[in-house]
Short mmCIF file of C-alpha atoms in Angstrom, two decimals:
data_model
loop_
_atom_site.label_atom_id
_atom_site.label_comp_id
_atom_site.label_asym_id
_atom_site.label_seq_id
_atom_site.Cartn_x
_atom_site.Cartn_y
_atom_site.Cartn_z
CA MET A 206 20.09 0.94 26.39
CA THR A 207 19.34 -2.56 27.63
CA LEU A 208 15.95 -2.59 25.92
CA GLU A 209 17.63 -1.55 22.69
CA LYS A 210 20.13 -4.39 23.03
CA LEU A 211 17.32 -6.86 23.69
CA ILE A 212 15.50 -5.69 20.54
CA PHE A 213 18.71 -6.01 18.56
CA TYR A 214 19.37 -9.58 19.71
CA VAL A 215 15.77 -10.62 19.02
CA LEU A 216 15.94 -9.16 15.51
CA ALA A 217 19.36 -10.70 14.89
CA ALA A 218 18.07 -14.11 15.99
CA VAL A 219 15.08 -13.75 13.65
CA ILE A 220 17.36 -12.82 10.74
CA ILE A 221 19.68 -15.78 11.29
CA ALA A 222 16.82 -18.23 11.76
CA ALA A 223 15.00 -16.93 8.67
CA ALA A 224 18.17 -16.91 6.57
CA SER A 225 18.97 -20.52 7.43
CA MET A 226 15.38 -21.47 6.59
CA VAL A 227 15.79 -19.82 3.18
CA VAL A 228 18.55 -22.27 2.23
CA THR A 229 17.14 -25.38 3.95
CA ARG A 230 13.44 -25.31 3.00
CA ARG A 231 12.53 -27.62 0.14
CA ASN A 232 9.62 -25.57 -1.11
CA PRO A 233 10.98 -22.48 -2.92
CA VAL A 234 7.87 -20.46 -2.04
CA HIS A 235 8.55 -21.04 1.66
CA SER A 236 12.17 -20.00 1.08
CA ALA A 237 11.03 -16.76 -0.53
CA LEU A 238 8.65 -16.03 2.34
CA PHE A 239 11.46 -16.58 4.86
CA LEU A 240 13.63 -14.25 2.81
CA ILE A 241 10.92 -11.59 3.18
CA LEU A 242 10.94 -12.16 6.94
CA ALA A 243 14.72 -11.71 6.95
CA PHE A 244 14.36 -8.43 5.02
CA VAL A 245 11.78 -7.07 7.45
CA ALA A 246 13.88 -8.00 10.49
CA CYS A 247 16.92 -6.47 8.77
CA SER A 248 15.07 -3.21 8.30
CA GLY A 249 14.40 -3.30 12.04
CA VAL A 250 18.14 -3.52 12.72
CA TRP A 251 18.79 -0.58 10.38
CA MET A 252 16.10 1.36 12.20
CA LEU A 253 18.01 0.74 15.46
CA ALA A 254 21.14 2.11 13.73
CA GLU A 255 19.18 5.36 13.05
CA ALA A 256 19.13 4.72 9.30
CA GLU A 257 15.36 5.05 9.04
CA PHE A 258 15.36 6.07 5.38
CA LEU A 259 17.26 2.95 4.33
CA ALA A 260 15.16 0.79 6.63
CA ILE A 261 11.89 2.00 5.12
CA VAL A 262 13.20 1.85 1.56
CA LEU A 263 14.36 -1.74 2.15
CA VAL A 264 10.78 -2.67 2.99
CA LEU A 265 9.33 -0.52 0.21
CA VAL A 266 11.59 -1.71 -2.61
CA TYR A 267 12.68 -5.22 -1.69
CA VAL A 268 9.70 -6.47 0.29
CA GLY A 269 7.05 -4.42 -1.50
CA ALA A 270 8.16 -4.83 -5.11
CA VAL A 271 11.11 -7.14 -5.78
CA MET A 272 9.93 -10.05 -3.65
CA VAL A 273 6.38 -9.75 -5.00
CA LEU A 274 7.75 -10.33 -8.49
CA PHE A 275 9.97 -13.13 -7.17
CA LEU A 276 6.99 -14.88 -5.58
CA PHE A 277 4.99 -14.25 -8.73
CA VAL A 278 7.50 -16.25 -10.77
CA LEU A 279 8.17 -18.91 -8.10
CA MET A 280 4.50 -19.70 -7.61
CA MET A 281 4.01 -20.24 -11.33
CA LEU A 282 6.98 -22.60 -11.68
CA ASP A 283 6.28 -26.30 -11.43
CA ILE A 284 9.44 -27.37 -9.66
CA ASP A 285 10.29 -31.05 -9.37
CA ILE A 286 12.24 -31.38 -6.11
CA ALA A 287 13.65 -34.81 -7.07
CA VAL A 288 15.44 -33.38 -10.13
CA LEU A 289 16.91 -30.58 -8.03
CA ARG A 290 18.27 -33.01 -5.46
CA ALA A 291 19.69 -35.47 -8.01
CA GLY A 292 23.30 -34.28 -7.99
CA PHE A 293 23.43 -33.50 -4.26
CA ILE A 294 26.04 -36.11 -3.19
CA LYS A 295 28.19 -35.61 -6.29
CA MET A 296 28.36 -31.85 -5.82
CA LEU A 297 28.67 -31.95 -2.03
CA PRO A 298 32.52 -31.68 -1.78
CA LEU A 299 32.56 -28.68 -4.13
CA GLY A 300 29.74 -27.08 -2.19
CA VAL A 301 31.50 -27.58 1.13
CA ILE A 302 34.73 -26.03 -0.21
CA MET A 303 32.82 -23.02 -1.55
CA ALA A 304 30.94 -22.57 1.71
CA ILE A 305 34.13 -22.70 3.79
CA ALA A 306 35.90 -20.27 1.46
CA MET A 307 33.05 -17.77 1.61
CA ALA A 308 32.71 -18.05 5.37
CA ALA A 309 36.47 -17.49 5.76
CA GLU A 310 36.32 -14.41 3.51
CA LEU A 311 33.41 -12.98 5.44
CA ILE A 312 35.12 -13.53 8.79
CA LEU A 313 38.36 -12.00 7.51
CA ILE A 314 36.65 -8.90 6.13
CA VAL A 315 33.84 -8.13 8.56
CA GLY A 316 35.41 -9.78 11.61
CA PRO A 317 35.98 -7.83 14.84
CA GLY A 318 39.58 -7.05 13.77
CA ASN A 319 38.40 -4.53 11.16
CA PHE A 320 35.26 -3.18 12.76
CA GLY A 321 35.95 -2.92 16.49
CA LEU A 322 35.40 0.24 18.51
CA GLU A 323 39.17 0.92 18.20
CA GLN A 324 38.80 1.24 14.40
CA TYR A 325 35.57 3.23 14.36
CA ALA A 326 34.33 5.37 17.20
CA ALA A 327 30.71 4.77 18.23
CA PRO A 328 28.46 7.06 16.17
CA VAL A 329 26.98 10.10 17.86
CA ARG A 330 23.32 9.93 18.86
CA HIS A 331 21.15 12.36 16.92
CA ALA A 332 18.17 14.30 18.20
CA ALA A 333 14.64 13.22 17.27
CA ASP A 334 14.24 15.96 14.67
CA TYR A 335 17.36 14.88 12.77
CA SER A 336 16.25 13.93 9.25
CA ASN A 337 18.16 10.97 7.92
CA THR A 338 16.37 11.30 4.57
CA GLU A 339 17.56 14.86 4.01
CA GLU A 340 21.15 13.98 4.94
CA ILE A 341 21.27 11.06 2.49
CA GLY A 342 19.66 13.18 -0.24
CA SER A 343 22.10 16.05 0.14
CA VAL A 344 25.13 13.72 0.01
CA LEU A 345 23.73 11.59 -2.80
CA TYR A 346 23.06 14.54 -5.10
CA THR A 347 26.30 16.42 -4.42
CA VAL A 348 29.32 14.32 -3.41
CA TYR A 349 28.19 11.03 -4.96
CA MET A 350 26.38 12.56 -7.94
CA TYR A 351 28.32 10.73 -10.67
CA PRO A 352 28.33 7.23 -9.12
CA PHE A 353 24.63 7.62 -8.41
CA GLU A 354 23.77 8.71 -11.96
CA ILE A 355 25.99 6.04 -13.51
CA ALA A 356 24.32 3.33 -11.42
CA ALA A 357 20.94 4.62 -12.58
CA VAL A 358 22.02 4.52 -16.25
CA ILE A 359 23.34 0.96 -15.85
CA LEU A 360 19.99 -0.12 -14.41
CA LEU A 361 18.19 1.58 -17.26
CA VAL A 362 20.35 -0.29 -19.77
CA ALA A 363 19.52 -3.54 -17.98
CA ILE A 364 15.80 -2.78 -18.24
CA ILE A 365 16.06 -2.01 -21.95
CA ALA A 366 18.12 -5.17 -22.53
CA ALA A 367 15.61 -7.34 -20.68
CA ILE A 368 12.70 -5.88 -22.63
CA GLY A 369 14.66 -6.18 -25.91
CA LEU A 370 15.36 -9.86 -25.25
CA THR A 371 11.78 -10.81 -24.45
CA MET A 372 9.85 -8.50 -26.75
CA ARG A 373 8.56 -10.16 -29.87
CA LYS A 374 5.87 -9.48 -32.42
CA ARG A 375 2.88 -11.69 -31.92
CA PRO A 376 0.62 -11.60 -34.96
CA ASP A 377 -1.87 -14.01 -33.37
CA THR A 378 -3.00 -11.67 -30.57
CA LYS A 379 -6.39 -10.03 -30.98
CA TYR A 380 -5.19 -6.81 -29.36
CA LEU A 381 -7.06 -3.68 -30.38
CA ASP A 382 -5.64 -0.20 -30.18
CA PRO A 383 -7.79 1.64 -27.60
CA ALA A 384 -7.44 4.85 -29.63
CA ASN A 385 -9.18 3.15 -32.55
CA GLN A 386 -11.62 1.45 -30.23
CA VAL A 387 -13.11 4.68 -28.95
CA LEU A 388 -13.42 6.05 -32.49
CA VAL A 389 -15.80 3.30 -33.54
CA LYS A 390 -19.12 4.65 -34.81
CA ARG A 391 -22.44 2.91 -34.76
CA ASP A 392 -22.34 2.50 -38.55
CA ASP A 393 -19.11 0.42 -38.33
CA ARG A 394 -20.75 -2.26 -36.24
CA VAL A 395 -24.49 -2.17 -36.81
CA ARG A 396 -26.22 -2.75 -40.12
CA MET A 397 -29.91 -2.04 -40.39
CA VAL A 398 -31.75 -4.55 -42.54
CA SER A 399 -35.38 -4.48 -43.39
CA MET A 400 -36.87 -7.92 -43.68
CA ASP A 401 -40.29 -8.94 -44.81
CA ALA A 402 -42.37 -10.30 -42.01
CA GLU A 403 -42.57 -14.09 -42.14
CA LYS A 404 -45.95 -15.62 -42.68
CA GLY A 405 -46.89 -17.87 -39.81
CA MET B 186 -8.83 7.73 43.00
CA GLU B 187 -5.72 8.94 44.82
CA PHE B 188 -4.76 5.33 45.31
CA LEU B 189 -5.00 4.79 41.55
CA ILE B 190 -2.85 7.86 40.85
CA SER B 191 -0.18 6.73 43.30
CA LEU B 192 -0.32 3.25 41.77
CA TRP B 193 0.17 4.78 38.32
CA GLU B 194 3.12 6.88 39.49
CA ALA B 195 4.74 3.85 41.06
CA LEU B 196 5.06 2.24 37.64
CA PRO B 197 8.39 2.59 35.83
CA SER B 198 8.34 5.32 33.18
CA GLU B 199 8.87 2.85 30.32
CA LEU B 200 5.79 0.90 31.40
CA GLN B 201 3.77 4.11 31.71
CA TYR B 202 4.80 5.03 28.17
CA LEU B 203 3.87 1.57 26.90
CA ILE B 204 0.43 1.69 28.54
CA TRP B 205 -0.23 5.18 27.18
CA THR B 206 0.72 4.08 23.68
CA VAL B 207 -1.56 1.04 23.88
CA ILE B 208 -4.44 3.27 25.02
CA LYS B 209 -3.81 5.64 22.09
CA ILE B 210 -3.78 2.70 19.66
CA VAL B 211 -7.08 1.44 21.05
CA VAL B 212 -8.55 4.94 20.67
CA ILE B 213 -7.56 4.93 16.97
CA VAL B 214 -8.39 1.31 16.08
CA GLY B 215 -11.71 1.09 17.94
CA PRO B 216 -13.51 3.88 16.03
CA MET B 217 -11.80 2.63 12.86
CA MET B 218 -13.46 -0.78 13.21
CA LEU B 219 -16.82 0.91 13.83
CA ALA B 220 -16.28 3.12 10.78
CA VAL B 221 -15.49 0.03 8.67
CA ALA B 222 -18.66 -1.72 9.89
CA TYR B 223 -20.87 1.24 9.04
CA PHE B 224 -19.05 1.87 5.78
CA THR B 225 -20.23 -1.54 4.59
CA TYR B 226 -23.76 -0.51 5.57
CA ALA B 227 -23.34 2.82 3.75
CA GLU B 228 -22.09 0.98 0.68
CA ARG B 229 -25.13 -1.28 0.51
CA LYS B 230 -27.51 1.61 1.12
CA ILE B 231 -25.88 4.05 -1.33
CA ILE B 232 -25.47 1.53 -4.12
CA GLY B 233 -29.02 0.43 -3.37
CA TYR B 234 -30.36 3.94 -3.89
CA MET B 235 -28.23 4.39 -7.00
CA GLN B 236 -29.85 1.25 -8.41
CA VAL B 237 -33.34 2.36 -7.26
CA ARG B 238 -33.53 -0.22 -4.46
CA ILE B 239 -33.84 0.35 -0.71
CA GLY B 240 -30.91 -1.76 0.48
CA PRO B 241 -30.84 -3.50 3.88
CA ASN B 242 -33.82 -2.35 5.99
CA ARG B 243 -34.84 -5.34 8.14
CA VAL B 244 -32.40 -5.54 11.06
CA GLY B 245 -33.06 -2.71 13.50
CA PRO B 246 -34.56 0.67 12.54
CA LYS B 247 -33.81 1.36 8.85
CA GLY B 248 -31.39 -1.55 8.93
CA TRP B 249 -28.89 0.19 11.21
CA LEU B 250 -28.02 -3.02 13.03
CA GLN B 251 -27.25 -4.88 9.78
CA PRO B 252 -23.41 -4.63 10.09
CA ILE B 253 -23.60 -5.91 13.70
CA ALA B 254 -25.74 -8.84 12.57
CA ASP B 255 -23.31 -9.58 9.74
CA ALA B 256 -20.32 -9.48 12.07
CA LEU B 257 -21.99 -11.81 14.56
CA LYS B 258 -22.99 -14.21 11.80
CA LEU B 259 -19.44 -14.35 10.39
CA MET B 260 -17.94 -14.83 13.85
CA PHE B 261 -19.98 -17.95 14.54
CA LYS B 262 -19.51 -19.59 11.16
CA GLU B 263 -17.16 -22.50 10.68
CA ILE B 264 -13.71 -21.80 9.23
CA VAL B 265 -13.22 -24.39 6.50
CA ILE B 266 -9.61 -25.18 5.65
CA PRO B 267 -9.27 -26.75 2.18
CA ALA B 268 -7.62 -30.16 1.80
CA ASN B 269 -3.85 -29.99 1.22
CA ALA B 270 -3.82 -26.27 1.97
CA ASN B 271 -0.88 -24.86 3.88
CA LYS B 272 -2.68 -24.35 7.20
CA LEU B 273 -0.37 -21.78 8.80
CA LEU B 274 -0.09 -19.59 5.71
CA PHE B 275 -3.81 -19.97 5.01
CA LEU B 276 -4.69 -18.61 8.44
CA ILE B 277 -1.97 -15.95 8.62
CA ALA B 278 -2.85 -14.36 5.25
CA PRO B 279 -5.91 -12.36 6.41
CA ALA B 280 -3.90 -10.97 9.33
CA ILE B 281 -1.12 -9.88 6.95
CA THR B 282 -3.68 -7.94 4.90
CA LEU B 283 -5.28 -6.25 7.90
CA GLY B 284 -2.11 -5.46 9.88
CA PRO B 285 -0.55 -2.85 7.54
CA ALA B 286 -3.95 -1.25 6.85
CA LEU B 287 -4.23 -0.46 10.56
CA ALA B 288 -0.54 0.20 11.29
CA ALA B 289 -0.42 2.97 8.66
CA TRP B 290 -2.67 5.12 10.89
CA ALA B 291 0.20 5.48 13.38
CA VAL B 292 1.67 8.46 11.51
CA PHE B 293 -1.63 9.95 10.36
CA PRO B 294 -2.32 13.53 11.58
CA PHE B 295 -5.96 13.74 12.75
CA ASP B 296 -5.53 17.36 13.81
CA GLU B 297 -2.75 19.88 14.25
CA GLU B 298 -1.34 18.17 17.36
CA LEU B 299 -3.26 14.89 17.20
CA VAL B 300 -0.91 12.23 15.85
CA LEU B 301 0.34 9.00 17.44
CA ALA B 302 3.91 9.07 16.04
CA ASP B 303 5.00 12.34 14.45
CA ILE B 304 7.94 10.92 12.46
CA ASN B 305 9.64 12.90 9.71
CA ALA B 306 9.56 10.08 7.13
CA GLY B 307 5.80 9.53 7.55
CA LEU B 308 4.99 9.43 3.85
CA LEU B 309 7.65 6.77 3.18
CA TYR B 310 6.40 4.75 6.15
CA ILE B 311 2.87 4.72 4.74
CA LEU B 312 4.10 3.76 1.25
CA ALA B 313 6.17 0.89 2.70
CA LEU B 314 3.30 -0.43 4.81
CA THR B 315 0.69 -0.30 2.08
CA SER B 316 3.09 -2.22 -0.17
CA ILE B 317 3.23 -5.08 2.39
CA GLY B 318 -0.56 -5.57 2.25
CA VAL B 319 -0.34 -7.32 -1.12
CA TYR B 320 1.32 -10.33 0.55
CA GLY B 321 -1.92 -11.20 2.29
CA VAL B 322 -3.60 -11.55 -1.10
CA ILE B 323 -0.72 -13.50 -2.68
CA ILE B 324 -0.26 -15.85 0.25
CA ALA B 325 -4.02 -16.42 0.54
CA GLY B 326 -4.23 -17.32 -3.14
CA TRP B 327 -1.27 -19.66 -3.01
CA ALA B 328 -2.02 -21.34 0.33
CA SER B 329 -5.65 -22.08 -0.61
CA ASN B 330 -4.47 -24.77 -3.03
CA SER B 331 -7.22 -23.76 -5.47
CA LYS B 332 -6.93 -22.61 -9.07
CA TYR B 333 -9.46 -19.77 -8.87
CA ALA B 334 -7.82 -18.41 -5.75
CA PHE B 335 -4.40 -18.69 -7.37
CA LEU B 336 -5.53 -16.87 -10.53
CA GLY B 337 -6.96 -14.09 -8.37
CA ALA B 338 -3.70 -13.79 -6.44
CA MET B 339 -1.64 -13.60 -9.65
CA ARG B 340 -3.87 -10.89 -11.12
CA SER B 341 -3.80 -8.95 -7.91
CA ALA B 342 -0.01 -9.13 -7.56
CA ALA B 343 0.55 -7.87 -11.12
CA GLN B 344 -2.00 -5.10 -10.72
CA ILE B 345 -0.80 -3.85 -7.34
CA VAL B 346 2.86 -3.80 -8.39
CA SER B 347 1.96 -1.85 -11.55
CA TYR B 348 -0.16 0.78 -9.80
CA GLU B 349 2.15 1.15 -6.84
CA ILE B 350 4.73 2.79 -9.11
CA ALA B 351 2.27 5.39 -10.40
CA MET B 352 1.04 5.97 -6.86
CA GLY B 353 4.57 6.37 -5.51
CA PHE B 354 5.45 8.84 -8.27
CA ALA B 355 2.29 10.85 -7.56
CA LEU B 356 3.44 11.12 -3.96
CA VAL B 357 6.92 12.18 -5.10
CA GLY B 358 5.19 15.19 -6.70
CA VAL B 359 3.48 15.94 -3.37
CA LEU B 360 6.69 15.78 -1.40
CA VAL B 361 8.51 17.98 -3.92
CA ALA B 362 5.74 20.56 -3.65
CA ALA B 363 5.57 20.38 0.16
CA GLY B 364 9.32 19.97 0.74
CA SER B 365 8.75 17.43 3.49
CA LEU B 366 7.91 13.76 4.11
CA ASN B 367 6.06 14.53 7.33
CA LEU B 368 2.28 14.41 6.81
CA GLY B 369 1.68 17.32 9.19
CA GLU B 370 4.21 19.46 7.31
CA ILE B 371 2.56 18.51 3.99
CA ILE B 372 -0.76 19.82 5.30
CA LYS B 373 0.85 23.01 6.63
CA ALA B 374 2.36 23.63 3.19
CA GLN B 375 -1.19 23.88 1.78
CA GLN B 376 -2.33 26.78 4.01
CA GLY B 377 -4.65 29.39 2.52
CA GLY B 378 -8.04 28.04 1.52
CA PHE B 379 -9.54 25.79 -1.13
CA PHE B 380 -7.46 27.04 -4.08
CA SER B 381 -4.13 26.78 -2.25
CA TRP B 382 -4.49 23.06 -1.67
CA PHE B 383 -2.33 20.78 -3.79
CA TRP B 384 -5.21 19.41 -5.88
CA LEU B 385 -4.95 22.41 -8.20
CA PRO B 386 -1.20 22.69 -8.94
CA LEU B 387 -0.87 18.88 -8.87
CA LEU B 388 -4.13 18.15 -10.72
CA PRO B 389 -2.74 15.33 -12.96
CA LEU B 390 -1.06 13.68 -9.96
CA PHE B 391 -4.27 14.03 -7.97
CA GLY B 392 -6.19 12.15 -10.65
CA VAL B 393 -3.51 9.47 -10.95
CA TYR B 394 -3.39 9.04 -7.17
CA VAL B 395 -7.15 8.63 -6.75
CA ILE B 396 -7.45 6.14 -9.63
CA SER B 397 -4.36 4.21 -8.49
CA GLY B 398 -5.85 4.15 -5.00
CA VAL B 399 -8.98 2.46 -6.38
CA ALA B 400 -6.75 -0.06 -8.19
CA GLU B 401 -4.56 -0.66 -5.10
CA THR B 402 -7.57 -1.53 -2.97
CA ASN B 403 -8.86 -3.94 -5.66
CA ARG B 404 -12.15 -2.07 -5.90
CA ALA B 405 -14.46 -1.85 -8.91
CA PRO B 406 -13.76 -1.06 -11.74
CA PHE B 407 -10.33 -2.60 -10.97
CA ASP B 408 -11.61 -5.63 -9.05
CA VAL B 409 -10.16 -8.31 -11.35
CA ALA B 410 -8.63 -10.01 -8.28
CA GLU B 411 -12.14 -10.91 -7.14
CA GLY B 412 -13.90 -10.93 -10.50
CA GLU B 413 -16.95 -12.82 -9.29
CA SER B 414 -18.23 -13.39 -12.81
CA GLU B 415 -14.91 -14.85 -14.03
CA ILE B 416 -13.08 -16.48 -11.12
CA VAL B 417 -15.88 -16.75 -8.51
CA ALA B 418 -14.35 -14.59 -5.76
CA GLY B 419 -10.67 -14.69 -6.62
CA PHE B 420 -8.14 -14.97 -3.83
CA HIS B 421 -10.65 -15.38 -0.98
CA VAL B 422 -12.87 -18.01 -2.61
CA GLU B 423 -11.83 -20.67 -0.05
CA TYR B 424 -12.23 -18.42 3.00
CA SER B 425 -15.24 -18.59 5.29
CA GLY B 426 -16.35 -17.23 8.64
CA MET B 427 -13.98 -14.97 10.54
CA THR B 428 -11.05 -15.39 8.12
CA PHE B 429 -13.23 -14.01 5.32
CA ALA B 430 -14.46 -11.23 7.61
CA VAL B 431 -10.87 -10.13 8.26
CA PHE B 432 -10.23 -9.82 4.49
CA PHE B 433 -13.40 -7.79 4.28
CA LEU B 434 -12.32 -5.56 7.17
CA ALA B 435 -8.92 -5.03 5.55
CA GLU B 436 -10.45 -4.01 2.22
CA TYR B 437 -12.65 -1.36 3.81
CA ALA B 438 -9.93 -0.19 6.21
CA ASN B 439 -7.72 0.30 3.15
CA ILE B 440 -10.42 2.33 1.39
CA ILE B 441 -10.75 4.60 4.42
CA LEU B 442 -6.95 4.92 4.59
CA ILE B 443 -6.59 5.83 0.90
CA SER B 444 -9.47 8.34 1.17
CA ALA B 445 -7.94 9.94 4.26
CA LEU B 446 -4.51 10.09 2.61
CA THR B 447 -6.00 11.75 -0.49
CA ALA B 448 -7.60 14.31 1.81
CA VAL B 449 -4.25 14.97 3.51
CA MET B 450 -2.10 15.00 0.40
CA PHE B 451 -4.28 16.97 -2.03
CA MET B 452 -7.17 18.46 -0.06
CA GLY B 453 -5.41 20.15 2.84
CA GLY B 454 -6.19 17.59 5.58
CA TRP B 455 -7.60 19.39 8.61
CA LEU B 456 -7.39 22.87 7.01
CA SER B 457 -10.59 24.85 6.49
CA PRO B 458 -11.51 25.37 2.82
CA PHE B 459 -12.31 29.04 3.57
CA GLN B 460 -9.08 29.75 5.45
CA GLY B 461 -8.02 33.38 5.02
CA TRP B 462 -11.01 34.27 2.81
CA PRO B 463 -12.93 37.46 3.60
CA VAL B 464 -16.21 36.90 5.56
CA LEU B 465 -16.41 33.11 5.00
CA GLY B 466 -13.03 32.50 6.63
CA ALA B 467 -14.09 34.13 9.91
CA LEU B 468 -17.54 32.54 9.71
CA PHE B 469 -16.17 28.98 9.71
CA ASP B 470 -13.24 29.57 12.05
CA TRP B 471 -14.89 27.74 14.96
CA VAL B 472 -15.15 24.40 13.11
CA PRO B 473 -12.52 21.99 14.49
CA GLY B 474 -9.99 20.73 11.95
CA PHE B 475 -10.97 17.11 12.60
CA VAL B 476 -14.46 17.84 11.22
CA TRP B 477 -13.01 19.14 7.94
CA LEU B 478 -10.81 16.05 7.69
CA VAL B 479 -13.82 13.76 8.22
CA ILE B 480 -15.88 15.63 5.60
CA LYS B 481 -13.09 15.39 3.00
CA THR B 482 -12.38 11.73 3.78
CA GLY B 483 -16.10 10.99 3.62
CA PHE B 484 -16.31 12.53 0.16
CA PHE B 485 -13.56 10.26 -1.19
CA MET B 486 -15.11 7.22 0.51
CA PHE B 487 -18.37 8.10 -1.24
CA LEU B 488 -16.42 8.37 -4.50
CA PHE B 489 -15.31 4.73 -4.12
CA LEU B 490 -18.93 3.60 -3.83
CA TRP B 491 -20.05 5.88 -6.65
CA LEU B 492 -17.39 4.43 -8.98
CA ARG B 493 -18.43 0.90 -8.10
CA ALA B 494 -22.07 1.60 -8.95
CA THR B 495 -21.14 3.39 -12.19
CA PHE B 496 -18.42 1.57 -14.12
CA PRO B 497 -18.15 -1.94 -15.56
CA ARG B 498 -15.02 -3.94 -14.78
CA TYR B 499 -11.84 -3.07 -16.68
CA ARG B 500 -10.40 -5.64 -19.05
CA TYR B 501 -7.10 -7.03 -17.73
CA ASP B 502 -4.86 -5.84 -20.60
CA GLN B 503 -6.42 -2.39 -20.41
CA ILE B 504 -5.63 -2.20 -16.71
CA MET B 505 -1.98 -2.91 -17.44
CA ARG B 506 -1.92 -0.41 -20.32
CA LEU B 507 -3.45 2.31 -18.16
CA GLY B 508 -1.00 1.71 -15.33
CA TRP B 509 2.21 1.46 -17.30
CA LYS B 510 1.68 3.46 -20.49
CA VAL B 511 -0.61 6.27 -19.32
CA PHE B 512 -0.16 6.94 -15.61
CA ILE B 513 3.60 6.54 -15.25
CA PRO B 514 4.43 8.94 -18.13
CA ILE B 515 1.91 11.49 -16.79
CA THR B 516 3.44 11.39 -13.31
CA ILE B 517 7.03 11.65 -14.59
CA VAL B 518 6.20 14.69 -16.74
CA TRP B 519 4.33 16.40 -13.93
CA ILE B 520 7.11 15.75 -11.39
CA ALA B 521 9.44 17.64 -13.76
CA VAL B 522 6.88 20.47 -14.04
CA VAL B 523 6.48 20.70 -10.26
CA GLY B 524 10.25 20.58 -9.80
CA LEU B 525 10.70 23.55 -12.15
CA ALA B 526 7.83 25.42 -10.49
CA VAL B 527 9.44 24.96 -7.07
CA VAL B 528 12.90 26.01 -8.30
CA TYR B 529 11.58 29.15 -10.02
CA GLN B 530 9.08 29.80 -7.22
CA VAL B 531 6.02 30.12 -9.44
CA PRO B 532 3.53 32.45 -7.71
CA TRP B 533 0.43 31.43 -5.70
CA TRP B 534 1.65 28.01 -4.63
CA PHE B 535 5.40 27.84 -4.61
CA ASP B 536 6.55 31.37 -3.80
#
């Protein structure tokens, strides 16, 4: 039990340190890399809470795919730090108010008053052969079928909208249809000419 | 000896467990490194013969000591760090590539009982780890502060993200057919000889998985991330000495991993190909399962080299087209087919 607690506190410290680096680093690429570190440490905490499916999927989806695309875009941007910092003093009071409001909300909602052991009993330990994946699957496809499907459809609509907004005809590309490419015969490309030999 | 045993028993049980686990890890990683070293030798020899050359034959008898000589040479070379490069990220990138390639072996079943961590979400664990490996390439390309390296990293990131989806979907088909995420269970679901293995009912997924595996490891004909004729050496153009060697190690460790996973997922892992057949089945019963696994893995490793010696490099837009417009639709259709086959218990494989 003590070892588990030690692991938890180490992971929690890593998450908090990485999260504060995300908002304080000037270089956005560094911020994104710290965000990845926070995700990985977070998945460790979930693993401790016996939610191994969610922990692995967090790494698979967010670290393995979403953040790769994020970094992809961030690395290509040419960000001028000076422009970003221009309105810092002017916006500071507003920022401070927002930060305090959000912190207060968080403390009110997830504070110890709502989530203590009196409110929720400590979860039961499961045996090693207990499959978290199967449990989530059976609940997701029975009890929460409609919310799950609706969320999927909303995401699909978002994908279609994003593609619809960025898709445009580009007449200047030299793209060739591969189906036509493989149909090309020798006669389409090569022309045999017979020339008289030149006299040296 | 008795003193040693009493000393061992005096240790707390947690420490004993830790030491045992470390020993097991060393037993897996040690031979793995040796396999990687001699795989590079095999590559140079096999491609040499395919191109009617001899390949390395100077260091040691028939050139057997060539990989050792190469490793020693790389170890003693200077590590050059480019000007204005991010030093920490530059040096950490090779380790990020190699780490997941080795950590994935933790859940790999070498034989019926021979597995370091027999977890029931093994397949997911491997997918998650292999998806982390791409960061090594991206960070290396960005931290090098070089345009060629950066172009290589961008190409690699786009390619790996595209093919990971097809690869993941191919594995969804496997787990639907096997009904489990545990690699050992997946192998046990393929009992019954060569034609009961998943390569036959999941043939389209098998093809997609192998080709995506070649793309995921950035090997020819999908090696646009290196593209030596276009962008010199891509993401590792600035790396020298041991840092370059670690990238090299990671690439070959990944090839071995993908080959071994293909053997487990579609070729029955440690099962005998003649299992349950008349005459042949009994004849080959004495062969240990590990030997079958090595033979199957070796075949796919050979396939990687064969492909490299055979095909010219893919054009970038064709890579993207193949990944998104060909492979993903194939996998989605075949997952539906496998799902129906499992529900209606189609004979031979799913009854």
